[in-house]
Amino acid sequence: MVITVKNLVKRYDDLIALDHFNFEVKEGEIFGLLGPNGSGKTTAINCILSLLKYDKGTIEIYGKPMSPDAYDLKRNIGIIMQNVAVFEELNVYENIDYFCGMYITDKKLRRQLVEEAIDFVGLRDFRKFYPKKLSGGLLRRLNIACGIAHKPKLIILDEPTVAVDPQSRNNILEGIQRLNKEGATIVYTSHYMEEVEEICTRIAIMDKGRIIATGTNDELKGMINSGEKLTVEVLKLEHGILEGVRGLPNVVSAEFYDNLLIVKSTKGKNNLVALLDYLKTKNISVGKIYSEPPTLNDVFLEITGKELRDQL
Amino acid sequence: MFLHNYIYRLKCLIRDKETVFWTMIFPLVLATLFYMAFSNIANFEGFSPVKVGIVDNQELQENTNFLRALASVSGETAAADDRELFIISYVSRAEAEALLQSNKISGYIYIEEDINLVVKHTGINQSIIKGFLDDFKQTTSTVMTIVSRNPMVDQGLLINTIAERREYLKEQPIGMENPDPMVVYFYSLIAMACLYGGFWGMKEVTAIQANQSPQGARISLAPAHKMKLFLASMLAATTIQMGIISVLLLYMSFVLKISFGGRLSYIILICLVGTITGVTFGTFISSVVKRGEGLKIGILIGVTQILSFLAGMMYDKMKYIVNTKAPILGILNPINLIADSFYALYYYDSYNKFFTNIAYLCGFIIGFSIITYMVLRRQKYGSI
């Protein structure tokens, strides 16, 4: 195991930020920590990194207890913090070199690593720019370069795409996958479920300081009753027909508004066919038809009773 | 790694234009303003002989005692002896009146039955002329009284004896330089500039403390010993502040011509100790004040200004008042100690005062450093 966290408890006065928090990260995976704002993701990361005191629990990285003095462990960890942590007085190259120099003392090797990091995040044209001249997206990329230049085995990214334009977001997500392919284990926290779904090989969903579900994307979706969401465009739908739809096999819920019939069903075969057949027997003309698999939001909704999106 | 951190911290500090302004440009501007203001005061306080007209008539020529008295306070001999009180023009009454009306003389004296003074308006110069005349008349009256009661007395000898002004006290500087109250302002300004090193100390603590900045949090996660990072930061802060103090000293010494007594090695020593006091003062404030950077800067500036005031930077007599009424405030005031050390170098032959002040300043450095260390050694935080 790369990271093992057991029964972690962290309190801020009366508020329990982490409530018997447990999780494990395996070598070579992209582990996603998904949860709404305030769910305790950053607190968990800061505890794991020994920045924050905690009340109870154990944290091990590569099988060794993590502490502020665990320099051997720290040497193998790359951190990209939620708040951009670069120096305004240093340009792009100097910022990366400064942070890289805390890990790599050999100047020649460091120069090479810094250049590679600059290329990796696509800041070659901006290497002499000072941070205040960079856009939000480029600044985030610089923040990432500062965290990965020393080629760490474990990279922890805490909400690296907050307030980032789509182009930079794609660049960042592709970069994370490349780092993983090159051998790094990734811990990725985010409240954007689409990002987590896209890049993470395993996901833990957090709420109120607790892990409420862990697994792969498919495993998480397999934990809930919702199978798919069917959206059918119809001009008019009487109440009796809507009740009939709700009575179809596997249907969990059916709603009609804005000329859209939205049906959520449990896992099962031919749900769409059964729905369309029923509408045909009632002489209902249909327009566009969509079928969507369940999302992590559905998982969050079913487990917690609230929308993940509502919490953002 | 120490050198790596030192170089990058130095780069960060040098490129911080706002702090460079407060620590370097502001004291330079203040020194220039002091120089301009105090030059006028010095000119004002310097004595210039008073231009006076003497009506040259028969009565004057007959009054040899008065002519002799005038000669003693005017002319080349008096100037050579630093006793020149008047620049005299011997003129007719009409010419004297014309000179007075055109403000070319402060007043004129004419003798008819008595010695008379004519002035256009009152002022210091007019008071000086009147004072001279009163003194002369009193002396003359004294002589006349003695002669009338003792006709056998030698009048010439008597007049010489009474008229003679002998100094029984001689001014002897106790140091190498003549005392100059104006240097107090400049020395306390240098002391204030030293304490402005606190800006750098403050910035450095903020840069490495995880609970004070994202950069500090990021640095805390690197495999680097915190105290080594702190020492590199402190060295960078001290380096840049010493550079700034050197610029200020050179500017004052070579451009403004302020005297420092010439003992260079000791001047460097007090600058270094003063700078470290300032830097550690900043780290102390940054460590103990948990609120925002604005509050910290406000406290640093506020405290520095109060200490500068008590050290005589805004009012030179304040230094004397503090030293007589509450001497402990002088010892507890690093700016006063630094300014006093410069003054001791400038004025005293002995180094006792200088090294006593250095010892007190070292006490401050140790105190500030211990408190900073106690706060910085914490590696985990309750919240960040």
PDB file of N, CA, C and O in Angstrom, chain A residues 102-127:
ATOM      1  N   MET A 102      14.498  21.824  -3.392  1.00  0.00           N
ATOM      2  CA  MET A 102      14.314  21.319  -2.025  1.00  0.00           C
ATOM      3  C   MET A 102      14.377  19.792  -1.993  1.00  0.00           C
ATOM      4  O   MET A 102      14.433  19.192  -0.926  1.00  0.00           O
ATOM      5  N   TYR A 103      14.315  19.201  -3.174  1.00  0.00           N
ATOM      6  CA  TYR A 103      14.348  17.743  -3.262  1.00  0.00           C
ATOM      7  C   TYR A 103      15.622  17.264  -3.966  1.00  0.00           C
ATOM      8  O   TYR A 103      16.145  16.208  -3.659  1.00  0.00           O
ATOM      9  N   ILE A 104      16.070  18.021  -4.948  1.00  0.00           N
ATOM     10  CA  ILE A 104      17.188  17.604  -5.795  1.00  0.00           C
ATOM     11  C   ILE A 104      18.336  18.597  -5.607  1.00  0.00           C
ATOM     12  O   ILE A 104      18.188  19.783  -5.924  1.00  0.00           O
ATOM     13  N   THR A 105      19.460  18.115  -5.108  1.00  0.00           N
ATOM     14  CA  THR A 105      20.576  19.028  -4.866  1.00  0.00           C
ATOM     15  C   THR A 105      21.511  19.123  -6.080  1.00  0.00           C
ATOM     16  O   THR A 105      22.183  20.131  -6.250  1.00  0.00           O
ATOM     17  N   ASP A 106      21.541  18.087  -6.912  1.00  0.00           N
ATOM     18  CA  ASP A 106      22.416  18.095  -8.085  1.00  0.00           C
ATOM     19  C   ASP A 106      21.898  19.118  -9.115  1.00  0.00           C
ATOM     20  O   ASP A 106      20.785  18.970  -9.648  1.00  0.00           O
ATOM     21  N   LYS A 107      22.733  20.119  -9.369  1.00  0.00           N
ATOM     22  CA  LYS A 107      22.280  21.235 -10.209  1.00  0.00           C
ATOM     23  C   LYS A 107      21.951  20.817 -11.640  1.00  0.00           C
ATOM     24  O   LYS A 107      20.963  21.252 -12.231  1.00  0.00           O
ATOM     25  N   LYS A 108      22.812  19.951 -12.186  1.00  0.00           N
ATOM     26  CA  LYS A 108      22.644  19.545 -13.587  1.00  0.00           C
ATOM     27  C   LYS A 108      21.346  18.750 -13.758  1.00  0.00           C
ATOM     28  O   LYS A 108      20.548  19.002 -14.669  1.00  0.00           O
ATOM     29  N   LEU A 109      21.167  17.820 -12.834  1.00  0.00           N
ATOM     30  CA  LEU A 109      19.954  17.004 -12.874  1.00  0.00           C
ATOM     31  C   LEU A 109      18.716  17.883 -12.673  1.00  0.00           C
ATOM     32  O   LEU A 109      17.699  17.724 -13.351  1.00  0.00           O
ATOM     33  N   ARG A 110      18.865  18.839 -11.762  1.00  0.00           N
ATOM     34  CA  ARG A 110      17.723  19.710 -11.462  1.00  0.00           C
ATOM     35  C   ARG A 110      17.324  20.542 -12.685  1.00  0.00           C
ATOM     36  O   ARG A 110      16.150  20.700 -12.989  1.00  0.00           O
ATOM     37  N   ARG A 111      18.339  21.046 -13.372  1.00  0.00           N
ATOM     38  CA  ARG A 111      18.062  21.859 -14.565  1.00  0.00           C
ATOM     39  C   ARG A 111      17.264  21.040 -15.584  1.00  0.00           C
ATOM     40  O   ARG A 111      16.297  21.509 -16.174  1.00  0.00           O
ATOM     41  N   GLN A 112      17.689  19.784 -15.739  1.00  0.00           N
ATOM     42  CA  GLN A 112      17.004  18.892 -16.694  1.00  0.00           C
ATOM     43  C   GLN A 112      15.557  18.625 -16.246  1.00  0.00           C
ATOM     44  O   GLN A 112      14.618  18.699 -17.056  1.00  0.00           O
ATOM     45  N   LEU A 113      15.391  18.365 -14.958  1.00  0.00           N
ATOM     46  CA  LEU A 113      14.044  18.081 -14.438  1.00  0.00           C
ATOM     47  C   LEU A 113      13.124  19.294 -14.566  1.00  0.00           C
ATOM     48  O   LEU A 113      11.939  19.164 -14.890  1.00  0.00           O
ATOM     49  N   VAL A 114      13.699  20.467 -14.318  1.00  0.00           N
ATOM     50  CA  VAL A 114      12.883  21.691 -14.414  1.00  0.00           C
ATOM     51  C   VAL A 114      12.425  21.892 -15.855  1.00  0.00           C
ATOM     52  O   VAL A 114      11.252  22.203 -16.115  1.00  0.00           O
ATOM     53  N   GLU A 115      13.347  21.692 -16.795  1.00  0.00           N
ATOM     54  CA  GLU A 115      12.984  21.844 -18.210  1.00  0.00           C
ATOM     55  C   GLU A 115      11.897  20.841 -18.600  1.00  0.00           C
ATOM     56  O   GLU A 115      10.962  21.172 -19.328  1.00  0.00           O
ATOM     57  N   GLU A 116      12.038  19.610 -18.096  1.00  0.00           N
ATOM     58  CA  GLU A 116      11.022  18.586 -18.401  1.00  0.00           C
ATOM     59  C   GLU A 116       9.659  18.986 -17.829  1.00  0.00           C
ATOM     60  O   GLU A 116       8.624  18.805 -18.475  1.00  0.00           O
ATOM     61  N   ALA A 117       9.687  19.528 -16.605  1.00  0.00           N
ATOM     62  CA  ALA A 117       8.422  19.938 -15.966  1.00  0.00           C
ATOM     63  C   ALA A 117       7.774  21.079 -16.744  1.00  0.00           C
ATOM     64  O   ALA A 117       6.545  21.114 -16.906  1.00  0.00           O
ATOM     65  N   ILE A 118       8.612  21.990 -17.221  1.00  0.00           N
ATOM     66  CA  ILE A 118       8.080  23.116 -18.012  1.00  0.00           C
ATOM     67  C   ILE A 118       7.397  22.593 -19.268  1.00  0.00           C
ATOM     68  O   ILE A 118       6.290  23.014 -19.623  1.00  0.00           O
ATOM     69  N   ASP A 119       8.054  21.650 -19.923  1.00  0.00           N
ATOM     70  CA  ASP A 119       7.450  21.070 -21.131  1.00  0.00           C
ATOM     71  C   ASP A 119       6.188  20.281 -20.791  1.00  0.00           C
ATOM     72  O   ASP A 119       5.206  20.307 -21.536  1.00  0.00           O
ATOM     73  N   PHE A 120       6.235  19.588 -19.668  1.00  0.00           N
ATOM     74  CA  PHE A 120       5.109  18.734 -19.280  1.00  0.00           C
ATOM     75  C   PHE A 120       3.827  19.546 -19.116  1.00  0.00           C
ATOM     76  O   PHE A 120       2.747  19.118 -19.533  1.00  0.00           O
ATOM     77  N   VAL A 121       3.958  20.723 -18.501  1.00  0.00           N
ATOM     78  CA  VAL A 121       2.745  21.535 -18.264  1.00  0.00           C
ATOM     79  C   VAL A 121       2.517  22.563 -19.373  1.00  0.00           C
ATOM     80  O   VAL A 121       1.567  23.345 -19.315  1.00  0.00           O
ATOM     81  N   GLY A 122       3.395  22.544 -20.380  1.00  0.00           N
ATOM     82  CA  GLY A 122       3.197  23.429 -21.532  1.00  0.00           C
ATOM     83  C   GLY A 122       3.441  24.895 -21.235  1.00  0.00           C
ATOM     84  O   GLY A 122       2.717  25.768 -21.718  1.00  0.00           O
ATOM     85  N   LEU A 123       4.469  25.172 -20.448  1.00  0.00           N
ATOM     86  CA  LEU A 123       4.770  26.572 -20.117  1.00  0.00           C
ATOM     87  C   LEU A 123       6.082  27.046 -20.765  1.00  0.00           C
ATOM     88  O   LEU A 123       6.692  28.008 -20.303  1.00  0.00           O
ATOM     89  N   ARG A 124       6.496  26.358 -21.819  1.00  0.00           N
ATOM     90  CA  ARG A 124       7.774  26.687 -22.469  1.00  0.00           C
ATOM     91  C   ARG A 124       7.815  28.162 -22.883  1.00  0.00           C
ATOM     92  O   ARG A 124       8.835  28.832 -22.697  1.00  0.00           O
ATOM     93  N   ASP A 125       6.698  28.651 -23.412  1.00  0.00           N
ATOM     94  CA  ASP A 125       6.679  30.043 -23.890  1.00  0.00           C
ATOM     95  C   ASP A 125       6.570  31.054 -22.751  1.00  0.00           C
ATOM     96  O   ASP A 125       6.618  32.257 -22.982  1.00  0.00           O
ATOM     97  N   PHE A 126       6.378  30.557 -21.545  1.00  0.00           N
ATOM     98  CA  PHE A 126       6.133  31.470 -20.414  1.00  0.00           C
ATOM     99  C   PHE A 126       7.206  31.353 -19.332  1.00  0.00           C
ATOM    100  O   PHE A 126       7.014  31.817 -18.218  1.00  0.00           O
ATOM    101  N   ARG A 127       8.326  30.735 -19.659  1.00  0.00           N
ATOM    102  CA  ARG A 127       9.299  30.398 -18.604  1.00  0.00           C
ATOM    103  C   ARG A 127       9.887  31.627 -17.931  1.00  0.00           C
ATOM    104  O   ARG A 127      10.308  31.555 -16.772  1.00  0.00           O
TER     105      ARG A 127
END
